[in-house]
mmCIF file of C-alpha atoms in Angstrom:
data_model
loop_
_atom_site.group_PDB
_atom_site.id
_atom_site.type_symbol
_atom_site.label_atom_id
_atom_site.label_comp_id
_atom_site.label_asym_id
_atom_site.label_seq_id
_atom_site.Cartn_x
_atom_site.Cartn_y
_atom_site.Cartn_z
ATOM 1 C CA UNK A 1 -1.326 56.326 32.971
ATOM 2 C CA UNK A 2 -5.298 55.712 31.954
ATOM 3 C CA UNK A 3 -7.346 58.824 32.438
ATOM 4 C CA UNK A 4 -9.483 58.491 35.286
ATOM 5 C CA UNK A 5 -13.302 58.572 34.287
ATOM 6 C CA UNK A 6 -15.224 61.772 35.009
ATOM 7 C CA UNK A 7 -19.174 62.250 36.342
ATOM 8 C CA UNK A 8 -19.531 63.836 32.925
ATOM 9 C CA UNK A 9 -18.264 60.976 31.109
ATOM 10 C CA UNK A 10 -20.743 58.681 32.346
ATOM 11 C CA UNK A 11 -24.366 57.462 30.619
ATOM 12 C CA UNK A 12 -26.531 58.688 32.894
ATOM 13 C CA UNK A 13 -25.221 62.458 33.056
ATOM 14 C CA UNK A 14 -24.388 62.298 29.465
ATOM 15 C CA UNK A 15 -28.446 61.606 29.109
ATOM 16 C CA UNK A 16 -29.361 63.765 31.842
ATOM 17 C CA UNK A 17 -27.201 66.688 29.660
ATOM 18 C CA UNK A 18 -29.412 65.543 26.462
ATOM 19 C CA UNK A 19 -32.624 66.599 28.661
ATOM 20 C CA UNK A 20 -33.675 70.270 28.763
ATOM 21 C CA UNK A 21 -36.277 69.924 31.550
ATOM 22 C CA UNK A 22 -35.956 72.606 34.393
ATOM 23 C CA UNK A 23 -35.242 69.195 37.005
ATOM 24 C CA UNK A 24 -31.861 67.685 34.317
ATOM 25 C CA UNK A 25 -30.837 71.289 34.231
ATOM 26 C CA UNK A 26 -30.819 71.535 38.021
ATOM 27 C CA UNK A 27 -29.926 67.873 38.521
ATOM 28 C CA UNK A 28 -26.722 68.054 35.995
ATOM 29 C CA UNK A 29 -25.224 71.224 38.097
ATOM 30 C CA UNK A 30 -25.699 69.941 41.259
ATOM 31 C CA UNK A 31 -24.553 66.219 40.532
ATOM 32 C CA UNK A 32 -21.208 68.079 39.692
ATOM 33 C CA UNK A 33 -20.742 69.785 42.903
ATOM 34 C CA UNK A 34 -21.951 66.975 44.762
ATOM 35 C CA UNK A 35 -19.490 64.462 43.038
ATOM 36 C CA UNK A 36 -16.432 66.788 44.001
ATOM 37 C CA UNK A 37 -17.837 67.177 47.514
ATOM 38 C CA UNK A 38 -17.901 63.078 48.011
ATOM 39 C CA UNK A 39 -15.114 62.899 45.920
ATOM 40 C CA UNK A 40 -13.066 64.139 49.294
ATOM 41 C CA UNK A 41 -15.109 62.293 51.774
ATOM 42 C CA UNK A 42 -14.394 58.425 49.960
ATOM 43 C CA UNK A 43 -10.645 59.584 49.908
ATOM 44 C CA UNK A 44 -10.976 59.169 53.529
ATOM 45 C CA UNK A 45 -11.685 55.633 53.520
ATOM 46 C CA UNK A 46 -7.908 54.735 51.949
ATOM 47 C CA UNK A 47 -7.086 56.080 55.478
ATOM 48 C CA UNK A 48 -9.039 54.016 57.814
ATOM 49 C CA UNK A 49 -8.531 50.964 54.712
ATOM 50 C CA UNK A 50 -5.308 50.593 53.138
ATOM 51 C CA UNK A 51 -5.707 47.095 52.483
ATOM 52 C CA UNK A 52 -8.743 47.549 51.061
ATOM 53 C CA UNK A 53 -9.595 47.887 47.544
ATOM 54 C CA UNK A 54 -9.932 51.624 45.790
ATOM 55 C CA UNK A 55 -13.465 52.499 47.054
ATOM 56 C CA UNK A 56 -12.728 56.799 45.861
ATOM 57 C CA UNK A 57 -15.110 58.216 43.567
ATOM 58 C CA UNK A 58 -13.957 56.027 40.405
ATOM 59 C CA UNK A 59 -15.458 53.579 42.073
ATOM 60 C CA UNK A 60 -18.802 55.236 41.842
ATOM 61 C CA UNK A 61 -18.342 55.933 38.489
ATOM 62 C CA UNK A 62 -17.330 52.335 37.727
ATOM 63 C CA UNK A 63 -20.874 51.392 39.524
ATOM 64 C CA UNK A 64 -22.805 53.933 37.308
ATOM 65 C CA UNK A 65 -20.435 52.471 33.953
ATOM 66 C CA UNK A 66 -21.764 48.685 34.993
ATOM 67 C CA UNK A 67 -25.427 49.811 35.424
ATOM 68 C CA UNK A 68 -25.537 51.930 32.350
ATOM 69 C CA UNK A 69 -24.340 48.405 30.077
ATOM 70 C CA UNK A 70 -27.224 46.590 31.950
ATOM 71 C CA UNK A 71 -29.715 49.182 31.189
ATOM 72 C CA UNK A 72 -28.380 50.497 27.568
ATOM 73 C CA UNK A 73 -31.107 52.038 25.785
ATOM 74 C CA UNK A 74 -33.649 51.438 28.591
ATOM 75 C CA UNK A 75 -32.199 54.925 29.710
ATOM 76 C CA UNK A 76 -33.916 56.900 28.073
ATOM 77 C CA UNK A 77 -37.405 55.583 30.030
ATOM 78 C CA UNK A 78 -35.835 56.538 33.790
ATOM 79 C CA UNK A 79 -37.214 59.936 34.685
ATOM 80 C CA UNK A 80 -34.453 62.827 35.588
ATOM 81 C CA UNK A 81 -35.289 62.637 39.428
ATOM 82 C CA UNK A 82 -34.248 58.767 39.239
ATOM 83 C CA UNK A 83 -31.595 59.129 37.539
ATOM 84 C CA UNK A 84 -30.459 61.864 39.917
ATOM 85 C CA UNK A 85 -31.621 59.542 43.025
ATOM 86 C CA UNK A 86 -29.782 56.726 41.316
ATOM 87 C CA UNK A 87 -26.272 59.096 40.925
ATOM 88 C CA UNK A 88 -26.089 60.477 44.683
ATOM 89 C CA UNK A 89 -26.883 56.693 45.413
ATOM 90 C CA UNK A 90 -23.656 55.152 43.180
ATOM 91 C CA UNK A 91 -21.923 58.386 45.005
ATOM 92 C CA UNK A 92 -22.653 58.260 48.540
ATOM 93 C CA UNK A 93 -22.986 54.645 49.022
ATOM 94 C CA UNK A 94 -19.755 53.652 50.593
ATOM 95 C CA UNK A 95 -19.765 57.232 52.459
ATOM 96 C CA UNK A 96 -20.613 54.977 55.802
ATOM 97 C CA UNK A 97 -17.248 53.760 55.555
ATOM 98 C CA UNK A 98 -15.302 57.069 56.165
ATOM 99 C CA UNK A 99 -16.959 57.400 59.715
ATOM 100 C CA UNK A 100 -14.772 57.545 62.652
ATOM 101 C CA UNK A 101 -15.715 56.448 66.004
ATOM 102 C CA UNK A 102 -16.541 52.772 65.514
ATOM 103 C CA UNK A 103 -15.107 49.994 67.603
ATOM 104 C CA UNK A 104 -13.609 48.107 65.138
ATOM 105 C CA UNK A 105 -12.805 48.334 61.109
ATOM 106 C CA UNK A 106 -14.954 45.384 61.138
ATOM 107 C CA UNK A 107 -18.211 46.949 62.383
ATOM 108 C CA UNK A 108 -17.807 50.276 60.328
ATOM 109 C CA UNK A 109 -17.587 47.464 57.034
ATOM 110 C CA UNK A 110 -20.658 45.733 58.035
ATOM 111 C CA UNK A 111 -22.765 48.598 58.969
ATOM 112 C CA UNK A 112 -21.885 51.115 56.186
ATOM 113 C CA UNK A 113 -24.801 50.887 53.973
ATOM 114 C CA UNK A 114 -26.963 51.993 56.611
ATOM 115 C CA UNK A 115 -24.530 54.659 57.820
ATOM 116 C CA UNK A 116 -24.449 56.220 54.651
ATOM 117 C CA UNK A 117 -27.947 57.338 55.756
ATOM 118 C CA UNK A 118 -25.884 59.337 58.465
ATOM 119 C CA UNK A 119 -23.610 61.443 55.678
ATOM 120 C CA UNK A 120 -26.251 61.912 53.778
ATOM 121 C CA UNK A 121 -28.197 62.986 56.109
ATOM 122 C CA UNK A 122 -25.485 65.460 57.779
ATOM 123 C CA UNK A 123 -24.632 66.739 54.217
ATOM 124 C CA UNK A 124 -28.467 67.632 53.643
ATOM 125 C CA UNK A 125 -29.154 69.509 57.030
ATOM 126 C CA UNK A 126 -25.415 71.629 56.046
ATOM 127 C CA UNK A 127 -27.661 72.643 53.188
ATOM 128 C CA UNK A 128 -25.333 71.232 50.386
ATOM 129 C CA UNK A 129 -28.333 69.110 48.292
ATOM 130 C CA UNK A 130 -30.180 72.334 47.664
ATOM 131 C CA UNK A 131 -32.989 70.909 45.116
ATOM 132 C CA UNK A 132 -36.679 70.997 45.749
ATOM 133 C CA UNK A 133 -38.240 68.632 47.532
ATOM 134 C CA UNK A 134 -34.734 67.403 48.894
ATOM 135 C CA UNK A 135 -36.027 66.062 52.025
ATOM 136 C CA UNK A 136 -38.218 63.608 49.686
ATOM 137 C CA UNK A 137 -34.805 62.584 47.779
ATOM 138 C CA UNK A 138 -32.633 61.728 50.155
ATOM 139 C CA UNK A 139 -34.824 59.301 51.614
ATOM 140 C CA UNK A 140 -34.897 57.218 48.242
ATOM 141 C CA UNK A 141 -31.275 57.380 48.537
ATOM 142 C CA UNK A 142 -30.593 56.906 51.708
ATOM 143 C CA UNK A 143 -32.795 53.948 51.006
ATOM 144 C CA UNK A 144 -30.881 52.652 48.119
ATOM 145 C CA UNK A 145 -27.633 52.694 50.290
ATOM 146 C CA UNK A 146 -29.009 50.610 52.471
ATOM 147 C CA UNK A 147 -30.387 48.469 50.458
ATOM 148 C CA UNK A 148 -27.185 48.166 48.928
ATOM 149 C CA UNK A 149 -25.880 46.078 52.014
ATOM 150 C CA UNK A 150 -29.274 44.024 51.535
ATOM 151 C CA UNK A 151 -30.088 40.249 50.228
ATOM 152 C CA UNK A 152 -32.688 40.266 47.588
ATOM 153 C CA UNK A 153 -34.681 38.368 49.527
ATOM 154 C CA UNK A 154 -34.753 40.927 52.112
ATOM 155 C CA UNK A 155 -35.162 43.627 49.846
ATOM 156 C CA UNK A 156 -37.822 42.237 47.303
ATOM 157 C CA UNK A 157 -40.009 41.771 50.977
ATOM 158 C CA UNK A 158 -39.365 45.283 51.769
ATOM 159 C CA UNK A 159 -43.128 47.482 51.522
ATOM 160 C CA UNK A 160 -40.680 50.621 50.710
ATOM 161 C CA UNK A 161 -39.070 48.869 47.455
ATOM 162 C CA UNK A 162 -42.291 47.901 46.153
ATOM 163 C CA UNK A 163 -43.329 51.560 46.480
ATOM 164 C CA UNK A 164 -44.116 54.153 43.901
ATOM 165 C CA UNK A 165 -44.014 57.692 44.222
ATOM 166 C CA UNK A 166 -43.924 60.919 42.632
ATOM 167 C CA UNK A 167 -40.898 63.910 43.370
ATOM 168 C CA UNK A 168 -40.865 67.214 41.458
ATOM 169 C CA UNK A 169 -43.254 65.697 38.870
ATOM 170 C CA UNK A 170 -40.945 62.520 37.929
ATOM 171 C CA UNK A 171 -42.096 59.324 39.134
#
């Protein structure tokens, strides 16, 4: 049986963990307790999806695996807030699909990148993403699950991709 992959075996914590600025320190310890907390909630969606393929947190980590061998080296040039945006986005962006309450499986499929926004969300008022300037953060990620469901088209259009901003001193 293969090991499953860890948050700590992957390129971008590995590089945040190389970083000794105050925002990888805080970044690195939250991203752990944050990837066992959705760890539990993407379990959920084997229950409403049997039949569908494994979306649990290796699948995140597979995401942030097939991103890091696109970006290699360029790594090093991503600041530690997007890198931590970029993480909670690879972790919470199938989190839409462990809602209950939807009419059919069907709808909850189509809609779940923009009802990640809604876990996220819920999971930041219940105080769990305890970082400075959180409020600021989750809207980048709640705006990369979304755009996640997204043509490029649609996205590459979109005034808020084209936008540049700065969070805890990390553009």
């Amino acid at each position: 049986r293969e090991k499953m992959a860890t948050l700590k075996d992957t390129l971008f914590y590995t590089e945040l963990k190389k970083r000794r600025s105050d925002n990888a320190v805080i970044y690195r310890g939250k991203l752990l307790e944050i990837s066992e907390d959705i760890g539990g909630i993407l379990e959920y969606i084997r229950v409403t999806f049997p039949d569908y393929p494994d979306h649990g947190i290796g699948h995140s980590y597979r995401i942030l695996d097939y991103v890091a061998k696109i970006i290699g080296a360029q790594i090093k040039y991503l600041s530690d807030t997007e890198i931590f945006c970029f993480v909670l986005s690879a972790l919470f962006h199938d989190t839409g699909m462990s809602l209950v309450g939807f009419s059919s499986k069907n709808t909850l499929r189509t809609k779940h990148p923009e009802n990640a926004s809604k876990v996220i969300d819920a999971y930041y008022n219940k105080g769990y993403l305890n970082v400075k300037n959180a409020h600021r953060i989750i809207q980048v990620v709640m705006y990369i699950c979304k755009a996640h469901g997204m043509d490029i088209d649609e996205m590459y259009k979109d005034k808020t991709f084209r936008s540049v901003d700065t969070i805890n001193g990390d553009t």
